[in-house]
Amino acid sequence: MLPNVFNHLWQSTAFALAAWLLAVAFRRNRARVRFAIWLGASAKFLVPFSVLIGVGGHLADSRVSARPVAPSQLSLAAIEISQPFVQSAPVEATSKGQRASGDWMALAVFVLWASGAAIIAVKRLREWIAVRAAVGASRLIASREGVEIRASPHMREPGVVGFLRPVLLLPAGIETRLTPAQLESVLAHELCHVRRRDNLSALLHMFVEDAFWFHPLVWWIGARLVAERERACDEGVLCAGNDPRVYASAIVSVCRAYTETPLACVAGVTGRDLKTRIEAIMHNRIGKRLSRGRQLLLAVTGLAAVAAPIVLGVIGVSEAPSLMAAVQVPAPPLQQPIPRFDVAVIKPCKPGQTARVPSAGRGGEGGPRQSNRLVLNCETPLAMVREAYLYFANGVIHPPLNLPPIEGAPAWADAEHYHLEAEIDSSEAPMPNSYMKQGPMLQTLLEQRFQLKLHRETREVPAYALTIAKGGVKMLPTVDGSCFDLSKHLPLPPPGERPFICGFTRNGPRTPGMAHWEGRGFTVSKLIDYLATGLHRPIVDRTGLTGTFDFKLEFAVEDSPQTDDPGAQDFTKTPADPAGASIFTAVQQQLGLTLETTRGPQPFLVIDHIERPAEN
């Protein structure tokens, strides 16, 4: 949540600075132009770019081609610049203490923000009560252009109050302090505020100040809005033919007799930068009208501010297939109807029982085994979901190492263990293999017995981009026959020998604080699969490399991964006194590749509903 807020603040800050540059460029034009620019900067705080990006994504959903599109460097750069703060992907191994610490920090930030917002809201409420009291104590003296003109003993200066049906309030007795010509110019100024709906724009910015009270640029924008709206009405009075000297003397007289109203919701006549305003009025200084070129520039700039994030959303959706290729686990359509188990028994495990490898097997060097039974020994429902929807869902010899995170599961689903035993009628032929049973067939069983409902979604998360280092690739192309390819099954390795399996690492001698990998027959996507398990982030392939490679990789790690499953490791953690290079340095020096911080799509499996299994 906090990274999303930081992204919005960064984008709004950059937008405000761009508005300042634009206002400087239009400094010789009418004040109403600059007012519109600053009002847009204020409104940006209420409209996150992510909303517009979502609109673009929605527009592109129905137009995305099934053919992957290579992501452009421009679109990737635009995403990284506009959203530098990223939401960390949930890691299933995160400790309760770490989650609690993050929750307390978020709560503290929220309480601090809410306290400031409440203080400002109360202050605004008291001001509005004072305004309503002034209106209640006023008396109607005239009406002009459909606007009531009332005199009130509680007003400090002439001002317009109200948002939908504004009222012009004058201090009682002001006609004795101003000449008729001066009073007329003051009324012209206030009626200009009414025509411009300045109180509504002030209301908009009051919401911005209340929500973003901690941001200094918000208050700076508010000051610029007040200055430009007063200057815009000054120009309106002068353009109407009023005498500049009479108008200036009227403002000075009001300042001598009254004090400037501090209420943000009241558009008065004195306003800010009084000396500068008087000088401009006395010199009859009116800003230039916009030329056609400047009108076009302003229109294009405003359109780009709205259209750019929408286009970015369209690009993000159209490029999503290629960006997700390295991290998403697709579920290819099956060519035949999914068979179902004829008998299934699910019961809680006894205390002390531990999970064991399912008897149906996970495939391996001999390929998927044929059997009419599936037995899961004391596994949690969450582990069953992981196997059915992620690990075995593809029906391939090489199950994925880097599985997408699972969210939404209740605590019991990762704590309670169940014994599951299911059987198919042995008369059926052909008998489904273990990948079918522990994938699609287990999915159907979980949906029936656990009332499981889930969906997949993809989010932008912290990621790494794998690129070629300056010195070039240092991995060697794989030589035919150097490793045993399980996808081809033949020829089988000789009995008693432990062949080098293509696409699997072989760990070197155990060394404290060091990991030793040797791999043969690795594609870049398979290498990414291995690296991502210990970096706990998706990795986007930007190498452009094809074919298979052999490599050796040694790097320092706190707990050396000496198993075939490095997913439980964290490669970013190194010993206090490491004997070797970090994973990032090792990849660059030994493989000729680099891991650069970026953003990338991460698929998630979200559990919407799950219940304890029904009785057998």
XYZ file of N, CA and C in Angstrom, residues 464-568:
315
model
N 13.831 -8.204 -11.536
C 15.177 -8.027 -12.071
C 15.129 -8.235 -13.577
N 15.935 -7.474 -14.270
C 16.099 -7.652 -15.713
C 17.444 -8.334 -15.945
N 17.434 -9.471 -16.627
C 18.667 -10.192 -16.945
C 19.149 -9.711 -18.308
N 20.334 -9.092 -18.331
C 20.894 -8.548 -19.556
C 22.319 -9.072 -19.741
N 22.865 -8.858 -20.926
C 24.244 -9.273 -21.213
C 25.189 -8.200 -20.711
N 26.232 -8.609 -19.972
C 27.212 -7.671 -19.442
C 28.082 -7.113 -20.563
N 28.838 -6.070 -20.257
C 29.667 -5.406 -21.264
C 30.698 -6.357 -21.875
N 31.249 -7.237 -21.075
C 32.271 -8.151 -21.584
C 31.743 -9.293 -22.418
N 30.431 -9.435 -22.523
C 29.838 -10.517 -23.296
C 29.550 -11.741 -22.464
N 28.829 -12.687 -23.065
C 28.420 -13.910 -22.376
C 29.630 -14.817 -22.153
N 29.758 -15.348 -20.930
C 30.866 -16.226 -20.591
C 30.418 -17.687 -20.466
N 29.137 -17.971 -20.632
C 28.662 -19.349 -20.625
C 29.022 -20.002 -21.965
N 29.259 -21.313 -21.929
C 29.649 -22.037 -23.142
C 28.443 -22.758 -23.738
N 28.306 -22.761 -25.056
C 27.217 -23.520 -25.679
C 27.311 -24.998 -25.315
N 26.174 -25.621 -25.119
C 26.139 -27.035 -24.734
C 26.583 -27.916 -25.906
N 27.423 -28.880 -25.607
C 27.883 -29.854 -26.607
C 26.931 -31.040 -26.586
N 26.571 -31.533 -27.765
C 25.678 -32.695 -27.841
C 26.230 -33.865 -27.054
N 25.352 -34.472 -26.250
C 25.749 -35.639 -25.482
C 26.391 -35.337 -24.152
N 26.574 -34.057 -23.817
C 27.223 -33.731 -22.542
C 26.288 -33.902 -21.358
N 24.979 -33.989 -21.624
C 24.026 -34.190 -20.539
C 22.853 -35.020 -21.054
N 22.117 -35.600 -20.127
C 21.000 -36.474 -20.454
C 19.719 -35.635 -20.494
N 19.043 -35.637 -21.644
C 17.843 -34.842 -21.856
C 16.617 -35.646 -21.467
N 15.989 -35.288 -20.343
C 14.818 -36.032 -19.873
C 13.622 -35.877 -20.810
N 13.560 -34.764 -21.533
C 12.404 -34.555 -22.404
C 12.393 -35.534 -23.576
N 13.554 -36.129 -23.894
C 13.618 -37.082 -25.001
C 13.535 -38.518 -24.509
N 13.814 -38.743 -23.242
C 13.705 -40.058 -22.587
C 14.750 -41.060 -23.068
N 15.169 -40.969 -24.282
C 16.103 -41.953 -24.824
C 17.352 -41.251 -25.344
N 18.542 -41.868 -25.273
C 18.742 -43.185 -24.648
C 18.761 -43.091 -23.125
N 18.318 -44.139 -22.463
C 18.337 -44.172 -21.008
C 19.777 -44.257 -20.511
N 20.062 -43.681 -19.350
C 21.428 -43.778 -18.820
C 21.759 -45.205 -18.411
N 23.020 -45.575 -18.490
C 23.421 -46.930 -18.079
C 23.090 -47.181 -16.615
N 22.760 -48.427 -16.253
C 22.432 -48.751 -14.858
C 23.596 -48.405 -13.938
N 23.282 -47.850 -12.770
C 24.299 -47.540 -11.782
C 24.988 -46.211 -11.977
N 24.776 -45.570 -13.092
C 25.427 -44.290 -13.331
C 24.480 -43.144 -12.981
N 25.078 -42.068 -12.512
C 24.291 -40.857 -12.225
C 24.625 -39.833 -13.298
N 23.810 -39.763 -14.355
C 24.140 -38.875 -15.475
C 23.941 -37.410 -15.100
N 24.538 -36.550 -15.899
C 24.334 -35.115 -15.747
C 23.051 -34.783 -16.492
N 22.007 -34.395 -15.767
C 20.703 -34.142 -16.365
C 20.673 -32.729 -16.937
N 20.263 -32.590 -18.175
C 20.162 -31.274 -18.810
C 19.132 -30.420 -18.078
N 19.502 -29.211 -17.769
C 18.584 -28.288 -17.132
C 18.499 -28.418 -15.637
N 19.384 -29.236 -15.033
C 19.432 -29.365 -13.583
C 20.852 -29.051 -13.120
N 20.960 -28.414 -11.938
C 22.287 -28.104 -11.419
C 22.831 -29.280 -10.631
N 24.144 -29.401 -10.657
C 24.830 -30.370 -9.808
C 25.685 -29.558 -8.843
N 25.470 -29.769 -7.549
C 26.166 -28.984 -6.545
C 27.571 -29.514 -6.319
N 28.508 -28.582 -6.147
C 29.893 -28.938 -5.883
C 30.106 -29.295 -4.427
N 31.351 -29.390 -3.998
C 31.652 -29.757 -2.610
C 31.096 -28.716 -1.638
N 30.596 -29.198 -0.498
C 30.021 -28.296 0.498
C 31.119 -27.435 1.111
N 30.933 -26.132 1.018
C 31.850 -25.161 1.599
C 31.037 -24.182 2.429
N 31.389 -23.970 3.692
C 30.606 -23.039 4.519
C 30.524 -21.653 3.876
N 29.305 -21.141 3.774
C 29.099 -19.803 3.240
C 29.216 -19.683 1.746
N 29.286 -20.794 1.020
C 29.433 -20.744 -0.432
C 28.482 -21.723 -1.096
N 28.014 -21.348 -2.259
C 27.203 -22.230 -3.099
C 27.981 -22.515 -4.372
N 27.959 -23.772 -4.803
C 28.674 -24.186 -6.012
C 27.668 -24.850 -6.947
N 27.422 -24.237 -8.078
C 26.498 -24.781 -9.067
C 27.262 -25.130 -10.340
N 26.889 -26.242 -10.910
C 27.348 -26.576 -12.250
C 26.125 -27.029 -13.035
N 25.897 -26.392 -14.166
C 24.722 -26.714 -14.959
C 25.085 -26.967 -16.409
N 24.361 -27.887 -17.036
C 24.547 -28.198 -18.453
C 23.183 -28.230 -19.134
N 23.192 -27.858 -20.398
C 21.950 -27.881 -21.160
C 20.911 -26.912 -20.631
N 21.358 -25.738 -20.177
C 20.451 -24.741 -19.605
C 20.038 -23.727 -20.664
N 18.737 -23.553 -20.821
C 18.253 -22.394 -21.561
C 18.271 -21.197 -20.621
N 18.174 -20.003 -21.184
C 18.155 -18.811 -20.334
C 16.920 -18.830 -19.433
N 15.794 -19.288 -19.952
C 14.576 -19.328 -19.136
C 14.731 -20.289 -17.968
N 15.439 -21.412 -18.179
C 15.662 -22.350 -17.081
C 16.619 -21.758 -16.051
N 17.645 -21.042 -16.512
C 18.554 -20.364 -15.589
C 17.797 -19.329 -14.766
N 16.905 -18.594 -15.425
C 16.081 -17.618 -14.717
C 15.225 -18.302 -13.665
N 14.706 -19.464 -14.005
C 13.877 -20.224 -13.072
C 14.648 -20.527 -11.794
N 15.917 -20.933 -11.948
C 16.745 -21.252 -10.784
C 17.090 -19.997 -9.985
N 17.495 -18.927 -10.674
C 17.899 -17.714 -9.973
C 16.726 -17.075 -9.226
N 15.550 -17.089 -9.834
C 14.396 -16.413 -9.243
C 13.952 -17.064 -7.949
N 14.222 -18.373 -7.789
C 13.781 -19.050 -6.571
C 14.478 -18.497 -5.343
N 15.750 -18.102 -5.478
C 16.489 -17.573 -4.336
C 16.480 -16.065 -4.249
N 16.092 -15.384 -5.309
C 15.992 -13.924 -5.282
C 14.584 -13.468 -4.932
N 13.625 -14.394 -5.036
C 12.229 -14.133 -4.650
C 11.641 -12.943 -5.405
N 12.049 -12.800 -6.646
C 11.475 -11.793 -7.536
C 11.411 -12.389 -8.934
N 10.442 -11.971 -9.731
C 10.459 -12.404 -11.132
C 11.644 -11.786 -11.862
N 12.135 -12.487 -12.860
C 13.263 -12.016 -13.662
C 12.808 -11.949 -15.113
N 13.005 -10.798 -15.727
C 12.604 -10.575 -17.116
C 13.825 -10.785 -18.005
N 13.689 -11.642 -18.995
C 14.796 -11.963 -19.906
C 14.935 -10.866 -20.964
N 16.041 -10.141 -20.905
C 16.346 -9.145 -21.925
C 17.686 -9.443 -22.595
N 18.088 -10.709 -22.557
C 19.367 -11.087 -23.167
C 19.231 -11.331 -24.662
N 18.073 -11.865 -25.084
C 17.903 -12.236 -26.484
C 18.632 -13.507 -26.855
N 19.155 -14.253 -25.863
C 19.933 -15.467 -26.134
C 19.003 -16.644 -26.403
N 19.389 -17.493 -27.340
C 18.669 -18.729 -27.638
C 19.640 -19.892 -27.509
N 19.103 -21.094 -27.522
C 19.951 -22.268 -27.388
C 20.183 -22.625 -25.935
N 21.099 -23.581 -25.698
C 21.400 -24.055 -24.354
C 22.873 -23.809 -24.041
N 23.161 -23.709 -22.741
C 24.497 -23.336 -22.296
C 24.921 -24.193 -21.115
N 26.261 -24.311 -20.936
C 26.864 -24.924 -19.754
C 27.528 -23.821 -18.940
N 27.519 -23.977 -17.615
C 28.122 -22.928 -16.783
C 28.523 -23.512 -15.427
N 29.362 -22.757 -14.738
C 29.694 -22.987 -13.342
C 29.520 -21.670 -12.612
N 28.900 -21.732 -11.451
C 28.591 -20.517 -10.700
C 28.877 -20.750 -9.228
N 29.699 -19.885 -8.644
C 30.006 -19.928 -7.215
C 29.703 -18.564 -6.620
N 28.977 -18.549 -5.522
C 28.645 -17.277 -4.884
C 28.451 -17.487 -3.388
N 28.615 -16.392 -2.662
C 28.482 -16.427 -1.201
C 27.006 -16.381 -0.832
N 26.642 -17.195 0.126
C 25.263 -17.228 0.592
C 25.270 -17.633 2.053
N 24.324 -17.110 2.811
C 24.307 -17.351 4.256
C 24.136 -18.826 4.571
N 23.192 -19.472 3.900
C 22.990 -20.910 4.044
C 23.171 -21.530 2.672
N 24.263 -22.214 2.471
C 24.594 -22.719 1.145
C 23.547 -23.684 0.629
N 22.962 -23.413 -0.541
C 21.951 -24.321 -1.107
C 22.603 -25.560 -1.706
N 22.602 -26.643 -0.980
C 23.255 -27.863 -1.439
C 22.246 -28.926 -1.843
N 21.046 -28.523 -2.163
C 20.035 -29.474 -2.619
C 19.630 -29.114 -4.036
N 18.848 -29.996 -4.635
C 18.371 -29.731 -5.993
C 17.233 -28.716 -6.011
N 16.762 -28.318 -4.848
C 15.676 -27.352 -4.772
C 16.154 -26.124 -4.005
N 16.657 -25.100 -4.695
C 17.162 -23.917 -4.005
C 16.073 -22.931 -3.613
N 14.825 -23.298 -3.804
C 13.747 -22.352 -3.570
C 13.645 -21.866 -2.146
N 14.132 -22.690 -1.174
C 14.037 -22.284 0.218
C 15.146 -21.312 0.605
